Amino acid sequence: YQRRVHGPRDKLAMVNELRGLGHIVAVTGDGTNDALALRRADVGISMGITGTDVAKDVAGIILLDDNFNSIVTAMKWGRNVYVAIRKFIQFQLTVNIVALTLAFFSAVVLSEAPLNSIQMLWVNLIMDTFASLALATDPATEDLLYTRPYSRRENVITLDMKVTIAASAVYQIGLLLIVLIYGPQMFGVASSIGITRREWNQVEGVHYTLFFHIFVFLQIFNEINCRKLSLNELNVFHGFFTNRLFLGIIASTAAVQISLIEFGGRSLRCSDLTLGQHLICILLGSSSLLVTLITK
């Protein structure tokens, strides 16, 4: 549209034409005559200093400093919020698929749950609160301005996300089922299957404790995986060590998890683990990074 816009009517016609073609349209304006175009656009942007009250009332964004550079900043952060939502959806779908599959298998085959109610509450806290905080902390970068605009008909869950979710979920389910069924032989510990709460003790509780520990660390490292959504983004650690809030959340989650294992005891049905067992659980949890890399 390389024509000169002479007035408010031309601006309104251009907005209608672009929207009719399926584009998401943003319009700037400061006068009363711009109100129709500002109202019709998907995003109306009005000047805060020179703009009229009518223009400000119908606008979705008001530039308090009348600086057009603020529009670029708003676009950058808007795209960053949308990407953060996608990251959280990818993480949530993966962990929920894994948790539901394991819960169904345990109920049907074992007739018991390997995770007790308090452990599940902790897992839900990781899944919801901590994950949402962690995945929303990546700052907006200039790279976001070079991505193609999102279509209004575009699915929130992209094909790359579906592939990553499927690969991560299948791997986690497979690994956790192996630990659940063959864990006693693999780690040389007594089986926790069939042990009631009254019969629980430190020795026979190690099996389910290892299962719980591996499950949580799989989710912690999956949070790191979810930082990059595209299959072309191989380095999930890009900008990782400069995001102090994300590092703090990940470190705090890991520290609380280890504390629950070491000090939870009978109340949480968590047995004390050796340093070697802790390292094995962390190593198995971090293997999800390798799986995602191979998938990409």
Tab-separated table of C-alpha atoms in Angstrom:
chain	number	residue	atom	x	y	z
A	1	TYR	CA	0.000	0.000	0.000
A	2	GLN	CA	2.352	2.617	-1.270
A	3	ARG	CA	-0.120	5.428	-1.489
A	4	ARG	CA	-0.370	8.577	0.508
A	5	VAL	CA	-2.952	8.637	3.279
A	6	HIS	CA	-4.633	12.041	2.966
A	7	GLY	CA	-6.981	11.975	5.909
A	8	PRO	CA	-8.991	10.052	8.473
A	9	ARG	CA	-11.228	8.459	5.829
A	10	ASP	CA	-8.228	7.074	3.955
A	11	LYS	CA	-6.820	5.769	7.218
A	12	LEU	CA	-10.102	4.079	8.056
A	13	ALA	CA	-10.349	2.565	4.556
A	14	MET	CA	-6.836	1.168	4.846
A	15	VAL	CA	-7.623	-0.371	8.234
A	16	ASN	CA	-10.780	-2.024	6.879
A	17	GLU	CA	-8.963	-3.323	3.802
A	18	LEU	CA	-6.052	-4.776	5.784
A	19	ARG	CA	-8.367	-6.389	8.325
A	20	GLY	CA	-10.400	-7.826	5.493
A	21	LEU	CA	-7.232	-9.545	4.249
A	22	GLY	CA	-6.782	-11.166	7.659
A	23	HIS	CA	-4.009	-8.911	8.977
A	24	ILE	CA	-3.765	-7.640	12.543
A	25	VAL	CA	-3.697	-3.858	12.274
A	26	ALA	CA	-2.304	-1.194	14.590
A	27	VAL	CA	-3.051	2.474	13.983
A	28	THR	CA	-1.618	5.640	15.481
A	29	GLY	CA	-3.593	8.840	15.813
A	30	ASP	CA	-3.942	11.955	17.916
A	31	GLY	CA	-6.945	13.811	16.577
A	32	THR	CA	-10.670	13.497	17.029
A	33	ASN	CA	-11.043	12.546	13.366
A	34	ASP	CA	-8.754	9.538	13.957
A	35	ALA	CA	-11.170	8.021	16.462
A	36	LEU	CA	-12.969	5.825	13.906
A	37	ALA	CA	-9.720	4.282	12.643
A	38	LEU	CA	-8.414	3.844	16.198
A	39	ARG	CA	-11.623	2.092	17.233
A	40	ARG	CA	-11.727	-0.105	14.112
A	41	ALA	CA	-8.083	-1.248	14.379
A	42	ASP	CA	-7.055	-4.242	16.433
A	43	VAL	CA	-4.712	-1.972	18.387
A	44	GLY	CA	-5.285	1.767	18.529
A	45	ILE	CA	-2.334	3.876	19.642
A	46	SER	CA	-2.901	7.470	20.725
A	47	MET	CA	-0.515	10.225	21.746
A	48	GLY	CA	-0.587	11.009	25.441
A	49	ILE	CA	0.538	14.645	25.229
A	50	THR	CA	-0.802	15.964	21.928
A	51	GLY	CA	-3.695	13.521	21.574
A	52	THR	CA	-7.284	14.615	22.120
A	53	ASP	CA	-9.461	13.089	24.825
A	54	VAL	CA	-11.616	11.390	22.184
A	55	ALA	CA	-8.578	9.673	20.645
A	56	LYS	CA	-7.340	8.573	24.066
A	57	ASP	CA	-10.730	7.142	25.017
A	58	VAL	CA	-10.926	4.798	22.017
A	59	ALA	CA	-7.230	3.870	21.911
A	60	GLY	CA	-5.930	0.644	23.375
A	61	ILE	CA	-2.465	2.093	24.054
A	62	ILE	CA	-1.576	5.663	25.015
A	63	LEU	CA	2.005	6.855	24.487
A	64	LEU	CA	2.608	9.007	27.536
A	65	ASP	CA	5.773	10.514	26.050
A	66	ASP	CA	4.543	10.758	22.411
A	67	ASN	CA	7.659	8.823	21.454
A	68	PHE	CA	7.242	6.424	18.526
A	69	ASN	CA	10.071	4.289	19.901
A	70	SER	CA	7.651	3.281	22.641
A	71	ILE	CA	5.582	1.495	19.986
A	72	VAL	CA	8.545	-0.739	19.195
A	73	THR	CA	8.989	-1.456	22.901
A	74	ALA	CA	5.291	-2.302	23.255
A	75	MET	CA	5.485	-4.664	20.256
A	76	LYS	CA	8.551	-6.356	21.666
A	77	TRP	CA	7.042	-6.955	25.086
A	78	GLY	CA	3.694	-7.962	23.634
A	79	ARG	CA	5.354	-10.669	21.575
A	80	ASN	CA	7.388	-11.687	24.605
A	81	VAL	CA	4.209	-12.222	26.649
A	82	TYR	CA	2.725	-14.361	23.869
A	83	VAL	CA	5.879	-16.480	23.678
A	84	ALA	CA	5.889	-16.865	27.477
A	85	ILE	CA	2.311	-18.175	27.342
A	86	ARG	CA	3.351	-20.740	24.733
A	87	LYS	CA	6.307	-21.826	26.854
A	88	PHE	CA	4.052	-22.399	29.842
A	89	ILE	CA	1.507	-24.310	27.737
A	90	GLN	CA	4.237	-26.584	26.399
A	91	PHE	CA	5.495	-27.308	29.907
A	92	GLN	CA	2.010	-27.818	31.335
A	93	LEU	CA	0.871	-30.202	28.619
A	94	THR	CA	4.016	-32.307	28.939
A	95	VAL	CA	3.874	-32.718	32.703
A	96	ASN	CA	0.111	-33.292	32.727
A	97	ILE	CA	0.323	-36.007	30.068
A	98	VAL	CA	3.059	-37.727	32.082
A	99	ALA	CA	1.256	-37.389	35.412
A	100	LEU	CA	-2.105	-38.591	34.087
A	101	THR	CA	-0.576	-41.565	32.283
A	102	LEU	CA	1.348	-42.673	35.358
A	103	ALA	CA	-1.676	-42.160	37.615
A	104	PHE	CA	-3.828	-44.288	35.287
A	105	PHE	CA	-1.190	-47.017	35.023
A	106	SER	CA	-0.641	-47.087	38.794
A	107	ALA	CA	-4.366	-47.264	39.543
A	108	VAL	CA	-5.038	-50.041	37.014
A	109	VAL	CA	-1.895	-52.169	37.388
A	110	LEU	CA	-0.597	-51.479	40.903
A	111	SER	CA	-3.865	-50.458	42.571
A	112	GLU	CA	-1.940	-47.748	44.398
A	113	ALA	CA	-0.308	-44.383	43.751
A	114	PRO	CA	3.499	-44.099	43.925
A	115	LEU	CA	3.130	-40.436	44.933
A	116	ASN	CA	1.181	-39.504	48.044
A	117	SER	CA	-1.048	-36.457	48.393
A	118	ILE	CA	1.604	-34.142	49.865
A	119	GLN	CA	4.080	-35.065	47.134
A	120	MET	CA	1.409	-34.368	44.501
A	121	LEU	CA	0.741	-30.968	46.066
A	122	TRP	CA	4.438	-30.168	45.741
A	123	VAL	CA	4.413	-31.355	42.120
A	124	ASN	CA	1.377	-29.151	41.407
A	125	LEU	CA	3.186	-26.203	42.963
A	126	ILE	CA	6.109	-26.815	40.599
A	127	MET	CA	3.783	-27.287	37.621
A	128	ASP	CA	1.752	-24.144	38.194
A	129	THR	CA	3.291	-21.438	40.356
A	130	PHE	CA	7.030	-21.939	39.946
A	131	ALA	CA	6.873	-22.884	36.266
A	132	SER	CA	4.744	-19.873	35.357
A	133	LEU	CA	7.105	-17.545	37.222
A	134	ALA	CA	10.216	-19.098	35.706
A	135	LEU	CA	9.013	-19.212	32.107
A	136	ALA	CA	7.699	-15.642	32.220
A	137	THR	CA	10.988	-14.125	33.338
A	138	ASP	CA	12.943	-14.219	30.068
A	139	PRO	CA	13.394	-10.571	29.032
A	140	ALA	CA	12.212	-9.322	25.652
A	141	THR	CA	15.012	-9.395	23.073
A	142	GLU	CA	15.517	-7.648	19.753
A	143	ASP	CA	15.186	-11.013	18.003
A	144	LEU	CA	11.440	-10.903	18.666
A	145	LEU	CA	11.130	-7.956	16.287
A	146	TYR	CA	12.451	-10.051	13.394
A	147	THR	CA	9.899	-12.844	13.751
A	148	ARG	CA	6.930	-12.962	11.396
A	149	PRO	CA	3.678	-11.488	12.736
A	150	TYR	CA	1.249	-14.004	14.173
A	151	SER	CA	-1.921	-14.670	12.214
A	152	ARG	CA	-5.222	-14.273	14.028
A	153	ARG	CA	-6.050	-17.830	12.862
A	154	GLU	CA	-2.738	-19.295	14.026
A	155	ASN	CA	-2.917	-22.120	16.539
A	156	VAL	CA	-1.382	-21.313	19.922
A	157	ILE	CA	0.234	-24.765	19.940
A	158	THR	CA	2.563	-24.923	16.950
A	159	LEU	CA	3.794	-28.041	15.157
A	160	ASP	CA	7.245	-27.645	16.766
A	161	MET	CA	5.602	-27.539	20.194
A	162	LYS	CA	3.562	-30.676	19.452
A	163	VAL	CA	6.681	-32.578	18.405
A	164	THR	CA	8.593	-31.493	21.516
A	165	ILE	CA	5.656	-32.270	23.833
A	166	ALA	CA	5.190	-35.733	22.327
A	167	ALA	CA	8.895	-36.623	22.454
A	168	SER	CA	9.368	-35.336	26.017
A	169	ALA	CA	6.189	-36.993	27.321
A	170	VAL	CA	6.955	-40.378	25.739
A	171	TYR	CA	10.494	-40.335	27.109
A	172	GLN	CA	9.446	-39.327	30.618
A	173	ILE	CA	6.650	-41.900	30.752
A	174	GLY	CA	8.992	-44.638	29.535
A	175	LEU	CA	11.746	-43.737	31.991
A	176	LEU	CA	9.412	-43.436	34.976
A	177	LEU	CA	7.651	-46.710	34.180
A	178	ILE	CA	11.027	-48.445	34.053
A	179	VAL	CA	11.941	-46.947	37.439
A	180	LEU	CA	8.536	-47.888	38.837
A	181	ILE	CA	8.668	-51.520	37.682
A	182	TYR	CA	12.379	-52.327	37.563
A	183	GLY	CA	13.693	-49.715	39.990
A	184	PRO	CA	14.444	-52.156	42.841
A	185	GLN	CA	16.671	-54.266	40.579
A	186	MET	CA	18.291	-51.247	38.928
A	187	PHE	CA	19.167	-49.436	42.158
A	188	GLY	CA	19.564	-52.460	44.414
A	189	VAL	CA	16.849	-51.397	46.860
A	190	ALA	CA	13.715	-52.981	48.318
A	191	SER	CA	10.460	-52.521	46.430
A	192	SER	CA	7.951	-50.021	47.795
A	193	ILE	CA	5.041	-51.554	45.899
A	194	GLY	CA	2.331	-52.790	48.254
A	195	ILE	CA	3.805	-51.096	51.318
A	196	THR	CA	1.068	-49.421	53.381
A	197	ARG	CA	1.534	-46.218	55.349
A	198	ARG	CA	1.802	-48.151	58.638
A	199	GLU	CA	4.329	-50.582	57.157
A	200	TRP	CA	6.452	-47.814	55.651
A	201	ASN	CA	10.069	-47.579	56.800
A	202	GLN	CA	13.284	-45.959	55.610
A	203	VAL	CA	14.545	-49.097	53.858
A	204	GLU	CA	11.412	-50.060	51.937
A	205	GLY	CA	10.539	-46.460	51.102
A	206	VAL	CA	13.662	-45.796	48.993
A	207	HIS	CA	12.105	-47.141	45.785
A	208	TYR	CA	9.183	-44.693	45.677
A	209	THR	CA	11.454	-41.910	46.943
A	210	LEU	CA	13.729	-42.423	43.948
A	211	PHE	CA	10.685	-42.390	41.670
A	212	PHE	CA	9.469	-39.110	43.199
A	213	HIS	CA	12.937	-37.567	42.995
A	214	ILE	CA	13.444	-38.477	39.329
A	215	PHE	CA	9.945	-37.276	38.422
A	216	VAL	CA	10.551	-33.840	39.942
A	217	PHE	CA	13.975	-33.378	38.344
A	218	LEU	CA	12.565	-34.340	34.959
A	219	GLN	CA	10.159	-31.418	35.334
A	220	ILE	CA	12.870	-29.042	36.538
A	221	PHE	CA	15.034	-29.721	33.492
A	222	ASN	CA	11.979	-29.673	31.234
A	223	GLU	CA	11.433	-26.071	32.331
A	224	ILE	CA	14.809	-25.313	30.785
A	225	ASN	CA	13.784	-27.168	27.612
A	226	CYS	CA	10.649	-25.053	27.327
A	227	ARG	CA	12.659	-21.825	27.165
A	228	LYS	CA	13.086	-22.411	23.416
A	229	LEU	CA	10.017	-23.398	21.406
A	230	SER	CA	11.332	-23.718	17.876
A	231	LEU	CA	13.016	-26.908	16.682
A	232	ASN	CA	15.658	-24.647	15.118
A	233	GLU	CA	16.675	-23.283	18.520
A	234	LEU	CA	19.117	-25.938	19.664
A	235	ASN	CA	20.740	-24.034	22.516
A	236	VAL	CA	18.188	-23.946	25.329
A	237	PHE	CA	20.802	-22.284	27.556
A	238	HIS	CA	21.000	-19.150	25.397
A	239	GLY	CA	20.596	-16.244	27.829
A	240	PHE	CA	20.046	-18.712	30.667
A	241	PHE	CA	22.838	-17.540	32.941
A	242	THR	CA	21.915	-13.872	32.561
A	243	ASN	CA	18.364	-14.468	33.814
A	244	ARG	CA	18.879	-14.369	37.555
A	245	LEU	CA	15.223	-14.823	38.445
A	246	PHE	CA	14.947	-17.997	36.351
A	247	LEU	CA	18.167	-19.322	37.907
A	248	GLY	CA	16.851	-18.506	41.371
A	249	ILE	CA	13.554	-20.325	40.798
A	250	ILE	CA	15.267	-23.413	39.379
A	251	ALA	CA	17.842	-23.480	42.193
A	252	SER	CA	15.176	-22.924	44.867
A	253	THR	CA	12.987	-25.702	43.474
A	254	ALA	CA	15.922	-28.135	43.438
A	255	ALA	CA	16.970	-27.125	46.966
A	256	VAL	CA	13.453	-27.579	48.366
A	257	GLN	CA	13.124	-30.936	46.600
A	258	ILE	CA	16.358	-32.241	48.110
A	259	SER	CA	15.292	-30.898	51.525
A	260	LEU	CA	11.969	-32.738	51.273
A	261	ILE	CA	13.810	-35.956	50.550
A	262	GLU	CA	16.310	-35.550	53.367
A	263	PHE	CA	14.007	-34.199	56.074
A	264	GLY	CA	10.519	-35.296	54.977
A	265	GLY	CA	10.681	-38.671	56.698
A	266	ARG	CA	7.509	-40.563	57.516
A	267	SER	CA	5.255	-37.517	57.156
A	268	LEU	CA	6.139	-37.269	53.448
A	269	ARG	CA	7.071	-40.954	53.105
A	270	CYS	CA	10.494	-39.927	51.820
A	271	SER	CA	13.536	-42.030	52.683
A	272	ASP	CA	17.017	-40.619	53.066
A	273	LEU	CA	19.086	-41.034	49.900
A	274	THR	CA	22.833	-41.309	49.532
A	275	LEU	CA	24.831	-38.740	47.598
A	276	GLY	CA	25.206	-41.229	44.769
A	277	GLN	CA	21.439	-41.780	44.582
A	278	HIS	CA	20.856	-38.017	44.504
A	279	LEU	CA	23.328	-37.645	41.634
A	280	ILE	CA	21.736	-40.511	39.697
A	281	CYS	CA	18.294	-38.910	40.036
A	282	ILE	CA	19.628	-35.530	38.878
A	283	LEU	CA	21.461	-37.190	35.981
A	284	LEU	CA	18.332	-39.053	34.869
A	285	GLY	CA	16.321	-35.850	35.171
A	286	SER	CA	18.839	-33.932	33.060
A	287	SER	CA	18.633	-36.594	30.351
A	288	SER	CA	15.461	-34.848	29.159
A	289	LEU	CA	17.761	-32.105	27.842
A	290	LEU	CA	19.492	-34.639	25.607
A	291	VAL	CA	16.174	-36.064	24.398
A	292	THR	CA	14.927	-32.613	23.395
A	293	LEU	CA	18.231	-31.886	21.633
A	294	ILE	CA	17.974	-35.141	19.666
A	295	THR	CA	14.341	-34.344	18.811
A	296	LYS	CA	15.361	-30.981	17.409
